[in-house]
Short mmCIF file of C-alpha atoms in Angstrom, two decimals:
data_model
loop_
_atom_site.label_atom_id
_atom_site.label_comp_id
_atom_site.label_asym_id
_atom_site.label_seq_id
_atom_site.Cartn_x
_atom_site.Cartn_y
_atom_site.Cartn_z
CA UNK A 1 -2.21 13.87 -13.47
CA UNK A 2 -3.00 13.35 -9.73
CA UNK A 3 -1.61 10.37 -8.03
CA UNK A 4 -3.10 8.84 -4.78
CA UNK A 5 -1.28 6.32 -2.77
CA UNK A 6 -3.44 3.66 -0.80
CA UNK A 7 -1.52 2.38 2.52
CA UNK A 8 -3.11 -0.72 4.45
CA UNK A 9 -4.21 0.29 8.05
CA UNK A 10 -5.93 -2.72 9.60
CA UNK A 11 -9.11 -3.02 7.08
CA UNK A 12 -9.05 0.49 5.79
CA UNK A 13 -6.89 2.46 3.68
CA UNK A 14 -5.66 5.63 3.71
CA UNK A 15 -4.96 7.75 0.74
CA UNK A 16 -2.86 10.52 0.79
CA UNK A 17 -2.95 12.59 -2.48
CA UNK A 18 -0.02 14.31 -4.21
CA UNK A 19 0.38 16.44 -7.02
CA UNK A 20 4.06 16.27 -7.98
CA UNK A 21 5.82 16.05 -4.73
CA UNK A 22 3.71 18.51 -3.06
CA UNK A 23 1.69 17.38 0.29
CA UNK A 24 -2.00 18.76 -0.28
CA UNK A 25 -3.69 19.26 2.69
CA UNK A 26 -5.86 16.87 3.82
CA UNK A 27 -6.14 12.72 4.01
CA UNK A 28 -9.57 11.10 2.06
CA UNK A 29 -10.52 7.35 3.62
CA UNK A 30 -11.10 4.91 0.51
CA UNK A 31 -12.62 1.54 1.98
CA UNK A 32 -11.22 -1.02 -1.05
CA UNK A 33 -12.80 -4.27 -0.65
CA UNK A 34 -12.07 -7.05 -3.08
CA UNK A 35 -15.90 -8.21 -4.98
CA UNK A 36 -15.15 -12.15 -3.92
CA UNK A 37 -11.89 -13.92 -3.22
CA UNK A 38 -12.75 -17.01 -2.44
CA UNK A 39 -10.60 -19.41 -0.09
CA UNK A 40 -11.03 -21.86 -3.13
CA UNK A 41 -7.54 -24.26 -1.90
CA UNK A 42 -9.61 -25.77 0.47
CA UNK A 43 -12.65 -25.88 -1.24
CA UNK A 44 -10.80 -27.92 -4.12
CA UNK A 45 -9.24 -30.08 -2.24
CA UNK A 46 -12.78 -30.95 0.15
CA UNK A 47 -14.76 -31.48 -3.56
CA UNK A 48 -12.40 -33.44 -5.69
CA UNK A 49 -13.99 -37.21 -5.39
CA UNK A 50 -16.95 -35.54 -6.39
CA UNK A 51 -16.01 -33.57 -9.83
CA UNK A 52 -17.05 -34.74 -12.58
CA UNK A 53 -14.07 -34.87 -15.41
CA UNK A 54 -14.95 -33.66 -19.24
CA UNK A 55 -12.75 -35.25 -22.19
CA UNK A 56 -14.27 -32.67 -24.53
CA UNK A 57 -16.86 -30.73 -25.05
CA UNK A 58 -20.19 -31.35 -27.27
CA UNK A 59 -19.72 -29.09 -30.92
CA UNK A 60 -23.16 -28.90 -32.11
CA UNK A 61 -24.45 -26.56 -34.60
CA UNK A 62 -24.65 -23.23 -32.79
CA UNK A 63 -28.18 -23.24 -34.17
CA UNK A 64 -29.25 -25.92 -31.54
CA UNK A 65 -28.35 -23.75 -28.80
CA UNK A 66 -31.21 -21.88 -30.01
CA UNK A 67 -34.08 -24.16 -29.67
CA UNK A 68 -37.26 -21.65 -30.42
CA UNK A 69 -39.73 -24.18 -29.15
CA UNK A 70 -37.25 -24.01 -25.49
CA UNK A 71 -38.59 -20.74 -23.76
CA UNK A 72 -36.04 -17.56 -22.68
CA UNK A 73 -35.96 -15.77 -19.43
CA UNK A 74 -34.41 -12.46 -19.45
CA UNK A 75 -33.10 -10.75 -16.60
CA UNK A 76 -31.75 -7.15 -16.59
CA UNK A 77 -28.19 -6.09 -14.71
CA UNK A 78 -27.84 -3.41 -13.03
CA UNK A 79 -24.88 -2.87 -10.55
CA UNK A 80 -22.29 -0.35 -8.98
CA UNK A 81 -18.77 -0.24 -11.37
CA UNK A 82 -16.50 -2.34 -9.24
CA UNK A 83 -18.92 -3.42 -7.21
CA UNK A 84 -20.23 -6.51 -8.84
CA UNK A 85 -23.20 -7.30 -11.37
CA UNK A 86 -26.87 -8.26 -9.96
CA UNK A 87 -30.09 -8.94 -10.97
CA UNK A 88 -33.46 -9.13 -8.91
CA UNK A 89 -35.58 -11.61 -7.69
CA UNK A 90 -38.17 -12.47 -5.92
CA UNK A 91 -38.26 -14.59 -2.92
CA UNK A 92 -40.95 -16.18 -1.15
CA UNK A 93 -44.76 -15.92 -1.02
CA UNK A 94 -45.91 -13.09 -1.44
CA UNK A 95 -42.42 -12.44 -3.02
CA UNK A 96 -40.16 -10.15 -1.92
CA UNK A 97 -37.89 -9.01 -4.21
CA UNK A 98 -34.02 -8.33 -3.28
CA UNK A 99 -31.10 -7.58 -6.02
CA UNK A 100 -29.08 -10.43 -5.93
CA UNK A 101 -25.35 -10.84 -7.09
CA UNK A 102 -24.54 -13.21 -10.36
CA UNK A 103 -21.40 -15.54 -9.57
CA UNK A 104 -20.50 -17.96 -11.41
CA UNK A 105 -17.45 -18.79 -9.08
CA UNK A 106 -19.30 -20.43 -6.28
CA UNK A 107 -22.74 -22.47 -6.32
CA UNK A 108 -24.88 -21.43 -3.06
CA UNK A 109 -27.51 -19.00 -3.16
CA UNK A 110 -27.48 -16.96 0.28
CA UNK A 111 -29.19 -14.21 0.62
CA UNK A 112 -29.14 -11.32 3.92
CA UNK A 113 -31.48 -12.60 6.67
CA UNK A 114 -30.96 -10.22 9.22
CA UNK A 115 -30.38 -6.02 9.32
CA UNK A 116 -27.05 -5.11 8.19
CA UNK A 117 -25.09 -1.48 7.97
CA UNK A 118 -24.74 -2.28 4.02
CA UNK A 119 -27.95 -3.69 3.51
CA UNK A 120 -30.71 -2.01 2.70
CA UNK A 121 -32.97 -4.58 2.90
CA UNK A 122 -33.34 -8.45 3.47
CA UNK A 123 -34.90 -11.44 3.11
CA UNK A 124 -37.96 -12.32 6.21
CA UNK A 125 -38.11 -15.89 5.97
CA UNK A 126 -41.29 -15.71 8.90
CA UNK A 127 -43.17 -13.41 6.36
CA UNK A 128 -43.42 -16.08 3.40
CA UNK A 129 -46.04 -18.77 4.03
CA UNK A 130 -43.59 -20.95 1.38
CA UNK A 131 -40.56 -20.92 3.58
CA UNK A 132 -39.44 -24.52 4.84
CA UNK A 133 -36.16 -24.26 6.97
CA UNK A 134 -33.84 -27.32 8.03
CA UNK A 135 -31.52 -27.88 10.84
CA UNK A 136 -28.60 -27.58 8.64
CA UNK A 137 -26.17 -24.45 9.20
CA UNK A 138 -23.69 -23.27 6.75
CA UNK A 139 -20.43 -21.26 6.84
CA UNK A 140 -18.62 -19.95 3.74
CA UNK A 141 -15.36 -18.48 4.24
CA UNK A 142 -13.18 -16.12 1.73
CA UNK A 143 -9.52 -14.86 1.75
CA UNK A 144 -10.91 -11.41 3.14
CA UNK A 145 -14.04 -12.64 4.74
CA UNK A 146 -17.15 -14.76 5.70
CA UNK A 147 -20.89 -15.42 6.17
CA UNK A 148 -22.55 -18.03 8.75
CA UNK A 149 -26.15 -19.02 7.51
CA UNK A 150 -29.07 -21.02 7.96
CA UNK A 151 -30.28 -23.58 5.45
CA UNK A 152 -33.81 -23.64 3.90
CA UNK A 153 -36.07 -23.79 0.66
CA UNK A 154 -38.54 -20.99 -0.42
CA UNK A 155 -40.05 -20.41 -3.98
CA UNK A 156 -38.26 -17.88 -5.84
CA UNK A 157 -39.32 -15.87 -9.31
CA UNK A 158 -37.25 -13.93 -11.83
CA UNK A 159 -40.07 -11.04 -11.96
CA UNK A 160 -39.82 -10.30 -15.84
CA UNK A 161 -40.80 -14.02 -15.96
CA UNK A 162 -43.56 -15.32 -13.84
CA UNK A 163 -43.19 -18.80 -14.93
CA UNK A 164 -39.92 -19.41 -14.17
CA UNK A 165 -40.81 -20.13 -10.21
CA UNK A 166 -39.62 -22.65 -8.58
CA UNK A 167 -38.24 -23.92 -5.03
CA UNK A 168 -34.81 -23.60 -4.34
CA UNK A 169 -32.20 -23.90 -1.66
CA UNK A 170 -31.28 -20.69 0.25
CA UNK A 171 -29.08 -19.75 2.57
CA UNK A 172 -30.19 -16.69 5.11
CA UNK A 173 -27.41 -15.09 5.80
CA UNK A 174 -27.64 -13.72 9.50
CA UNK A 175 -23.90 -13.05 10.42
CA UNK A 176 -20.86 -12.07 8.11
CA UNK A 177 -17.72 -10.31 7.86
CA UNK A 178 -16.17 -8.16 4.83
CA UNK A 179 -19.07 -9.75 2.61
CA UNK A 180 -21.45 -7.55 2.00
CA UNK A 181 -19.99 -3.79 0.31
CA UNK A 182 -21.27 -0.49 0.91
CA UNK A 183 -22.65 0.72 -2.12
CA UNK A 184 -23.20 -2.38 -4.23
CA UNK A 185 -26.70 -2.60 -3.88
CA UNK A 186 -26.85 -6.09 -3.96
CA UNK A 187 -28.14 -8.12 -0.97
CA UNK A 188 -26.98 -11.28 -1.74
CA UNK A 189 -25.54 -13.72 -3.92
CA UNK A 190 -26.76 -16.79 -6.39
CA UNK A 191 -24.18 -19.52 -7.01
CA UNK A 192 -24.30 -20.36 -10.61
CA UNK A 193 -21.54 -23.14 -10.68
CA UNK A 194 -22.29 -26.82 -10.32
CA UNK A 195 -23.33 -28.07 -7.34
CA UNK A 196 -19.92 -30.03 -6.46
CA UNK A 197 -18.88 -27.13 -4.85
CA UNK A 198 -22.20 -26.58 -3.00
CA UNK A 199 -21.77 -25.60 0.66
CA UNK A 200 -22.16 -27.61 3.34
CA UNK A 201 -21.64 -30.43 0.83
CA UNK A 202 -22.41 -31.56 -2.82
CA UNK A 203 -26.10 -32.30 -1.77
CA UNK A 204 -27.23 -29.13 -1.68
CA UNK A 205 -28.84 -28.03 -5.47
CA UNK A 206 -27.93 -25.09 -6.51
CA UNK A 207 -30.62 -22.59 -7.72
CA UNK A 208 -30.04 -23.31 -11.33
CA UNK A 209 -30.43 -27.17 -11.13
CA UNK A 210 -33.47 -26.50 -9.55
CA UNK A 211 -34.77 -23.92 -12.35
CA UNK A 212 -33.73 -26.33 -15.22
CA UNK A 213 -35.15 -29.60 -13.29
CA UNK A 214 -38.55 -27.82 -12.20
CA UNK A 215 -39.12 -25.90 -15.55
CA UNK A 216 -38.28 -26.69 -19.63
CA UNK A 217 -35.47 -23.96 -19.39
CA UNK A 218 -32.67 -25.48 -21.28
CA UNK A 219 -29.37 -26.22 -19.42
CA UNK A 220 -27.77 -22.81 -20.36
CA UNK A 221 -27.31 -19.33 -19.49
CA UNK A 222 -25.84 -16.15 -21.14
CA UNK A 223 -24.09 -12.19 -19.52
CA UNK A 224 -23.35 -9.47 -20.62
CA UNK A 225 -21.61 -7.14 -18.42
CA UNK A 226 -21.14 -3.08 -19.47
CA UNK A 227 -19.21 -0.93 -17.35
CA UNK A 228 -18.48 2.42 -18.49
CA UNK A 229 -15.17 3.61 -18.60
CA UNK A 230 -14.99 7.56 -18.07
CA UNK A 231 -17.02 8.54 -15.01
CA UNK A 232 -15.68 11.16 -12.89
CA UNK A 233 -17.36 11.89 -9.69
CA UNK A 234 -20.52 10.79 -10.47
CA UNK A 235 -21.10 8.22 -8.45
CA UNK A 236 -24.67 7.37 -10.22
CA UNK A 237 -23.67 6.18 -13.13
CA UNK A 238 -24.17 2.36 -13.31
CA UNK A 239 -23.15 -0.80 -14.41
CA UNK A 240 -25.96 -2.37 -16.62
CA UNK A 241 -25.96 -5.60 -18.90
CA UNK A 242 -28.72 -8.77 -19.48
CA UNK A 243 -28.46 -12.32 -19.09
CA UNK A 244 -30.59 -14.49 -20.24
CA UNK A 245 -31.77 -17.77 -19.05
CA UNK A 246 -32.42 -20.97 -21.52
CA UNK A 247 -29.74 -19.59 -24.33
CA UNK A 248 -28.32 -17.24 -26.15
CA UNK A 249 -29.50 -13.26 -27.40
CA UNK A 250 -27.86 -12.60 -30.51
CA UNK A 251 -28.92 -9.27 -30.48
CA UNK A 252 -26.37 -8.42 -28.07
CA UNK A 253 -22.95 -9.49 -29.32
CA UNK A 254 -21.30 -9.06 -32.53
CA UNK A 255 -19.69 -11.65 -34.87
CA UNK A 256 -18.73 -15.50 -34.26
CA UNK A 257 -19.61 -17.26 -30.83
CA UNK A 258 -15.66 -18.92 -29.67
CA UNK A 259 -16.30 -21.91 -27.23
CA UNK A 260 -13.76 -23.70 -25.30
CA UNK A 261 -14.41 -26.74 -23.02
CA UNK A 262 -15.22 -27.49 -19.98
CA UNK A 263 -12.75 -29.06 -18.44
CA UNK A 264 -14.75 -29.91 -15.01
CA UNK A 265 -18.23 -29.49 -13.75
CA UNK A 266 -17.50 -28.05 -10.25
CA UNK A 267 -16.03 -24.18 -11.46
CA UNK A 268 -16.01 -23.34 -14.83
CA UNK A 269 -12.85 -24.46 -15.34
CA UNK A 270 -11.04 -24.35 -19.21
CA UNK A 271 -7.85 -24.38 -20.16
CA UNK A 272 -5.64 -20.73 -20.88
CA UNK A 273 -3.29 -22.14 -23.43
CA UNK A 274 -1.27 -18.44 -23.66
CA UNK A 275 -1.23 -14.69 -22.32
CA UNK A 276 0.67 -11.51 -23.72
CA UNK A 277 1.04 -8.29 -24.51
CA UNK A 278 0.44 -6.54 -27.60
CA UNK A 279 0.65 -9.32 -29.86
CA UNK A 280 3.87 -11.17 -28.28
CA UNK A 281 3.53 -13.89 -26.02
CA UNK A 282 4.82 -13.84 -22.40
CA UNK A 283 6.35 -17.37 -22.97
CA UNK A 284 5.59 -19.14 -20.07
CA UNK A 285 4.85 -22.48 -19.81
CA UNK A 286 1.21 -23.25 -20.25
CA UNK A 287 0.93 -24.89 -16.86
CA UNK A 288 1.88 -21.95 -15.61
CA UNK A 289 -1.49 -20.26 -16.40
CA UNK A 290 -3.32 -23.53 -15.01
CA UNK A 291 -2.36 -24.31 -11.88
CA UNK A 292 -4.92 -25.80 -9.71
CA UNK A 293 -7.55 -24.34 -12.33
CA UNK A 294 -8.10 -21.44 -14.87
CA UNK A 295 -12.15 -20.53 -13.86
CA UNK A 296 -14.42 -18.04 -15.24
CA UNK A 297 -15.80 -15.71 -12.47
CA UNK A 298 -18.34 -13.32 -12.94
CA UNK A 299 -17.88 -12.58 -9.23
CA UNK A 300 -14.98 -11.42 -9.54
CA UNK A 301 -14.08 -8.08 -10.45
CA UNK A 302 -10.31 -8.17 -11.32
CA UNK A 303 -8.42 -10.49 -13.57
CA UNK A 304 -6.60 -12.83 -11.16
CA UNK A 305 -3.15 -14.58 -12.31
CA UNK A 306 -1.23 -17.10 -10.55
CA UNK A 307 2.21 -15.26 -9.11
CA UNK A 308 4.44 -16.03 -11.45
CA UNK A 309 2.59 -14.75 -14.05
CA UNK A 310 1.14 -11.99 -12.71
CA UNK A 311 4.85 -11.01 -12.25
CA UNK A 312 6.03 -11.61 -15.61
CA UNK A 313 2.71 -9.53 -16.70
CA UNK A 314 3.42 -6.31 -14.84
CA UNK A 315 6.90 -6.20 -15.94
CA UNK A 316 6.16 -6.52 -19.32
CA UNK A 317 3.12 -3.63 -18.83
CA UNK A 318 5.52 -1.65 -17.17
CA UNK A 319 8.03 -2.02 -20.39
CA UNK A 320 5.34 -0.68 -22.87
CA UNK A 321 4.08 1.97 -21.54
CA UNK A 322 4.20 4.87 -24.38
CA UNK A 323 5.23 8.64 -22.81
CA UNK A 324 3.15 8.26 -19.63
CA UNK A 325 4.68 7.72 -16.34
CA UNK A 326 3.19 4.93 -14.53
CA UNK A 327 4.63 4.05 -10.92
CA UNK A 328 5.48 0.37 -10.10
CA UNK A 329 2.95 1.03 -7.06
CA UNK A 330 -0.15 1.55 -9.48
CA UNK A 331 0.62 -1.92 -11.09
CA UNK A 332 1.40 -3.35 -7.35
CA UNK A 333 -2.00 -2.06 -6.69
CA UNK A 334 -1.28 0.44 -3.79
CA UNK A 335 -1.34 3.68 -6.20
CA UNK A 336 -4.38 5.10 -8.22
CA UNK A 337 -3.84 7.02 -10.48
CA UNK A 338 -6.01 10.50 -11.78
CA UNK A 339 -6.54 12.59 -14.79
CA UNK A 340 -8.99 15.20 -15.73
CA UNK A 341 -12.09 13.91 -17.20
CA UNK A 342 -12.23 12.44 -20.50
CA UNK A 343 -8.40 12.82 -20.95
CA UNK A 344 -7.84 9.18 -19.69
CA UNK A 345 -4.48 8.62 -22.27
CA UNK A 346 -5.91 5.10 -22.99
CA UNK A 347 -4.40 4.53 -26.16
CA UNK A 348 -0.48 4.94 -24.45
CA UNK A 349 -1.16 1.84 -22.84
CA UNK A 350 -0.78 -1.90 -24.58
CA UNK A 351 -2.98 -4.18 -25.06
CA UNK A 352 -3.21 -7.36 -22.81
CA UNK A 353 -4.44 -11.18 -24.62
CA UNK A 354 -5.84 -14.19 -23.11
CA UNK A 355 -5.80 -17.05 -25.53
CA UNK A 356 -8.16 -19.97 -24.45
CA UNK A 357 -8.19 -23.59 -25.81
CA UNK A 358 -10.53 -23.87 -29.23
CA UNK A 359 -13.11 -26.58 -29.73
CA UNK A 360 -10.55 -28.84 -32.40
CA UNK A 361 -7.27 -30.50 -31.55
CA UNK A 362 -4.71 -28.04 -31.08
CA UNK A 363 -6.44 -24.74 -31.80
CA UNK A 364 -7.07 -21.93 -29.63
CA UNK A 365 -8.63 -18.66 -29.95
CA UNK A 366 -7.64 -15.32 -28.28
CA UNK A 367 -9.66 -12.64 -26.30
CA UNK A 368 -8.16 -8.85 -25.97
CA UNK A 369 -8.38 -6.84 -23.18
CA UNK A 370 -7.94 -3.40 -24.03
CA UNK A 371 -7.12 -0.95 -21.75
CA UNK A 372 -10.05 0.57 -21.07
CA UNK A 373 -11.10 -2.79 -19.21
CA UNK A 374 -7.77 -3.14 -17.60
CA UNK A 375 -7.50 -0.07 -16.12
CA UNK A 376 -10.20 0.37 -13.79
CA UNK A 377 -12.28 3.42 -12.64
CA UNK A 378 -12.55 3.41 -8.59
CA UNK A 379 -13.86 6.67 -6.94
CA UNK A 380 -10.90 8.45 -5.91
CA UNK A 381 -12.89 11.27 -4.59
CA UNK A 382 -11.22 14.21 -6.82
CA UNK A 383 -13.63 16.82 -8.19
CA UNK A 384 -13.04 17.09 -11.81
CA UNK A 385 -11.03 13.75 -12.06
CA UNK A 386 -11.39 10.40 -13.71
CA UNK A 387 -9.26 7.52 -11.40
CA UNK A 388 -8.02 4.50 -11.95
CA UNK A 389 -6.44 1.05 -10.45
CA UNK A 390 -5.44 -2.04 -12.12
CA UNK A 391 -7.94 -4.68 -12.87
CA UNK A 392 -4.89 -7.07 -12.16
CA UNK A 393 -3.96 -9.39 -9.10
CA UNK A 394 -2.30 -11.96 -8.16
CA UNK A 395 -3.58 -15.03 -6.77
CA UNK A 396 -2.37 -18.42 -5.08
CA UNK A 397 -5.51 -20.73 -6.90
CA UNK A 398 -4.94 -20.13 -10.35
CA UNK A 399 -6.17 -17.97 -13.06
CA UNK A 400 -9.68 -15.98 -12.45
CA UNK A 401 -10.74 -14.52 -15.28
CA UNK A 402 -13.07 -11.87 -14.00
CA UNK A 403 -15.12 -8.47 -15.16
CA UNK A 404 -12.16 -7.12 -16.17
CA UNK A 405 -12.55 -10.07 -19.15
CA UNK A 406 -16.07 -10.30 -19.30
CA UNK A 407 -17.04 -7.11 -20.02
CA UNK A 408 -15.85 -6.96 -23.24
CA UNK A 409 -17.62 -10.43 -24.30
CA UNK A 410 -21.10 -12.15 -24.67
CA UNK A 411 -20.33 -15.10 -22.08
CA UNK A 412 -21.98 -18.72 -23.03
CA UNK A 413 -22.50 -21.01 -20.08
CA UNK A 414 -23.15 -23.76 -22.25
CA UNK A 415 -23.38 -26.39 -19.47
CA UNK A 416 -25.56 -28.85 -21.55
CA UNK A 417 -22.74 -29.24 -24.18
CA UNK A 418 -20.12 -28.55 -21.35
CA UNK A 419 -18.71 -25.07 -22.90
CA UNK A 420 -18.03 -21.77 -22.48
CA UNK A 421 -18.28 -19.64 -25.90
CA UNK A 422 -17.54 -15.99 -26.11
CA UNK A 423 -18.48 -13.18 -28.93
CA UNK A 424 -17.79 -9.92 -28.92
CA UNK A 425 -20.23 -7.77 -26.42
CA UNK A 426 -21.99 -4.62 -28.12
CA UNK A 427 -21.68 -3.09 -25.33
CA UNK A 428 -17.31 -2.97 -26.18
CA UNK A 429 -17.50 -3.91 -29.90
CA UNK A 430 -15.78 -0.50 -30.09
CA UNK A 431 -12.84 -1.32 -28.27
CA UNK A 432 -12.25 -5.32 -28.37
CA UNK A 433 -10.79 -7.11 -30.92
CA UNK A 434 -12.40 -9.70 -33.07
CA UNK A 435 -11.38 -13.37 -32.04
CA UNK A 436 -10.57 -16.09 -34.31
CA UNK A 437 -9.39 -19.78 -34.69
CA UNK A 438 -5.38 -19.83 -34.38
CA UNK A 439 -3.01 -23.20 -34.68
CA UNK A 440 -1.73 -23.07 -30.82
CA UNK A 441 1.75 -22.88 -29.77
CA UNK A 442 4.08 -25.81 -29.63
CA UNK A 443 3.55 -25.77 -25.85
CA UNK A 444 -0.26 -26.56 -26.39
CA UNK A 445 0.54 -30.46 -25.23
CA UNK A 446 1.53 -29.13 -21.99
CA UNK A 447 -1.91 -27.82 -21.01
CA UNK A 448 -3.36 -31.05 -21.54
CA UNK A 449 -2.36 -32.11 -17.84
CA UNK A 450 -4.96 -34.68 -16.65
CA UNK A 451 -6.96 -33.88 -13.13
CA UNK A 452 -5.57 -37.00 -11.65
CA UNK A 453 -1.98 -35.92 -12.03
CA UNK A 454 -2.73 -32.18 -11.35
CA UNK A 455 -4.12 -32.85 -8.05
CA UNK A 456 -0.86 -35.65 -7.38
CA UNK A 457 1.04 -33.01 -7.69
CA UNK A 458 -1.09 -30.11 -5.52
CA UNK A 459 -0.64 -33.07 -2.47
CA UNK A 460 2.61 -33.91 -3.46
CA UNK A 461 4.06 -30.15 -3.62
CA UNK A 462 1.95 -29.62 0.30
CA UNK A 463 3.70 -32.60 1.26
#
């Protein structure tokens, strides 16, 4: 097993590798840039008159959600492993077609409007005879990052669907920092959330209000995300996946469809009820988990946890690790970690479980990340070698459930009947646990902390 340490120099790291304690000649650059970590404390606090509070969700027959006379768009993934997931459209007239990053952690749809040195191409607003622009100007600023844009409408088209154009809002993007990533492939980004947390303000629709209100495409959307796990050096190997636009594929997940609510239409924002490790519960209180929000991110890569639990986490990890030696730095994230190809010891490392809030009083179900989804490949740039990081972080606005989650499921944006539902992905059927209906822990009552008094207490805590 090789072991590289990353050390922060400025924006870059350096990684020095060792093999046992023996200096090898020679230091590799490895440029780690987080997918999206949104400064989302201020955004909450700018958006909260405006979000719109859900007492439960809608439980129809999953059979509605499949209305055959309401018509499907489908949209292939494609993407970089780590890198984010994408999927291409067209903007403008004639169209010009960019690849285009799926988040459901933000609502804006900004694509690149000017040259840039990880860009390959981008969006010419003079050279579509459809473009409208407006004198509004919009800045979006994250943790490690930010973008300054200009505001204006153009038609856009999913291009394995001519029907689904329509005009939306875009942002082109002509000056950022840290946002786009060498090597994604993506030039730009489409805001699936709701459109409280638009930028500049609520007004602005967000691409998929405008495709639901300007076509008969039903009010919901569907991912999957596949990543593989053993890669090597090859950097060509791809993330792939579909989505599909107006409901659900059931050709592409396995078993029963698990919802949870809703809890507010500005993120995706449900309610974590309890998180462990191989079967036993970390035993935290289920605020804990919550607090400001528990969202699901497709924009994100990693698994994000609040500090407290991300702590507890990694020293429970750390105390079931089976005859492998694992250095507190890999779980701190400063340390990959190496073996040779295809000998990944996967199965020497637990099991981690997210269990989310279930549709009935009291109930929840659970969702397993294996380790193959937890422990994620980054190129380390070691001939022969498979490397890895953790698909843990920590985070200071609540839980993020990521890639690192999604990939294993079928994820159900089920905004018309205000739910998320999850099945098991076909793409990981081989590796994930089935999910089912549980009675919840006796601290279940303590999740059901009302906005009002959540947000009393953000202000009150700031002081």
């Amino acid at each position: 097993m090789t072991r590289i340490f990353i050390f922060e120099v400025n924006c870059l790291k350096l990684i020095i590798v060792f093999t046992s304690l023996i200096f090898l000649n020679g230091i590799e650059c490895y440029l780690s840039v987080p997918l999206k970590t949104v400064n989302e404390r201020e955004k909450s606090e700018e958006v909260v008159t405006q979000v719109q509070e859900i007492d439960r969700a809608v439980i129809p027959n999953d059979q509605d959600v499949l209305d055959a006379s309401k018509p499907l768009i489908k949209a292939n993934v494609g993407g970089k492993p780590g890198l984010g997931f994408y999927i291409e459209l067209g903007i403008g007239t004639p169209p010009q077609e960019l690849s285009i990053l799926v988040d459901t952690g933000s609502s804006n749809f900004a694509v690149a409007a000017a040259a840039h040195p990880f860009v390959t191409s981008y969006y010419e607003p003079h050279n579509s005879s459809t473009y409208e622009t407006t004198a509004v100007d919009v800045f979006v600023p994250y943790t490690q990052g930010e973008w300054h844009g200009r505001l204006g409408t153009d038609m856009v088209t999913i291009p394995s669907s001519p029907n689904s154009t329509v005009r939306a809002n875009i942002v082109g993007i002509y000056s950022s920092e840290k946002f786009f990533i060498n090597g994604s492939e993506w030039q730009g980004i489409l805001g699936m959330a709701y459109n409280s947390i638009a930028r500049p303000d609520s007004s602005v629709t967000p691409y998929f209000d405008s495709l639901v209100g300007g076509t008969t495409v039903s009010d919901i959307f569907s991912m999957q995300l596949c990543t593989p796990f053993s890669i090597g050096n090859n950097s060509s190997i791809d993330s792939s996946g579909s989505m599909t636009i107006g409901g659900i594929d059931p050709d592409l997940y396995d078993g029963k469809m698990f919802f949870t609510r809703i809890k507010r239409k500005w993120y995706y924002d449900v309610t974590v009820t309890d998180m462990g490790v191989n079967g036993h519960s970390l035993s935290l209180d289920c605020k804990e988990y919550n607090f400001d929000k528990s969202i699901v991110d497709s924009g994100t890569t990693d698994l994000r946890l609040p500090q407290k639990v991300y702590k507890k986490l990694m020293s429970t990890l750390a105390n079931q690790i089976e005859d492998v030696y694992v250095p507190d730095t890999f779980w701190k994230g400063t340390e990959l970690m190496c073996w040779d190809i295809g000998t990944v010891p996967f199965n020497r490392f637990p099991t981690v479980y997210l269990d989310l809030e279930g549709p009935e009083d009291d109930t929840s179900f659970r969702l397993t990340i294996p380790p193959e989804q937890y422990i994620r490949w980054v190129n380390g740039n070691e001939p022969g070698k498979d490397c890895y990081k953790t698909g843990f972080a920590s985070s200071t606005t609540g839980t993020v459930i990521g890639a690192v989650v999604m990939e294993g499921y079928y994820v159900v944006f089920d905004r018309q009947n205000n739910r998320v539902g999850f099945a098991v992905s076909k793409c990981a059927e081989n590796r994930v646990h089935r999910s089912k209906f549980s009675p919840d822990n006796d601290m279940f009552d303590d999740c059901k902390l009302n906005w009002k008094t959540k947000m009393d207490k953000l202000h009150e805590k700031r002081g």
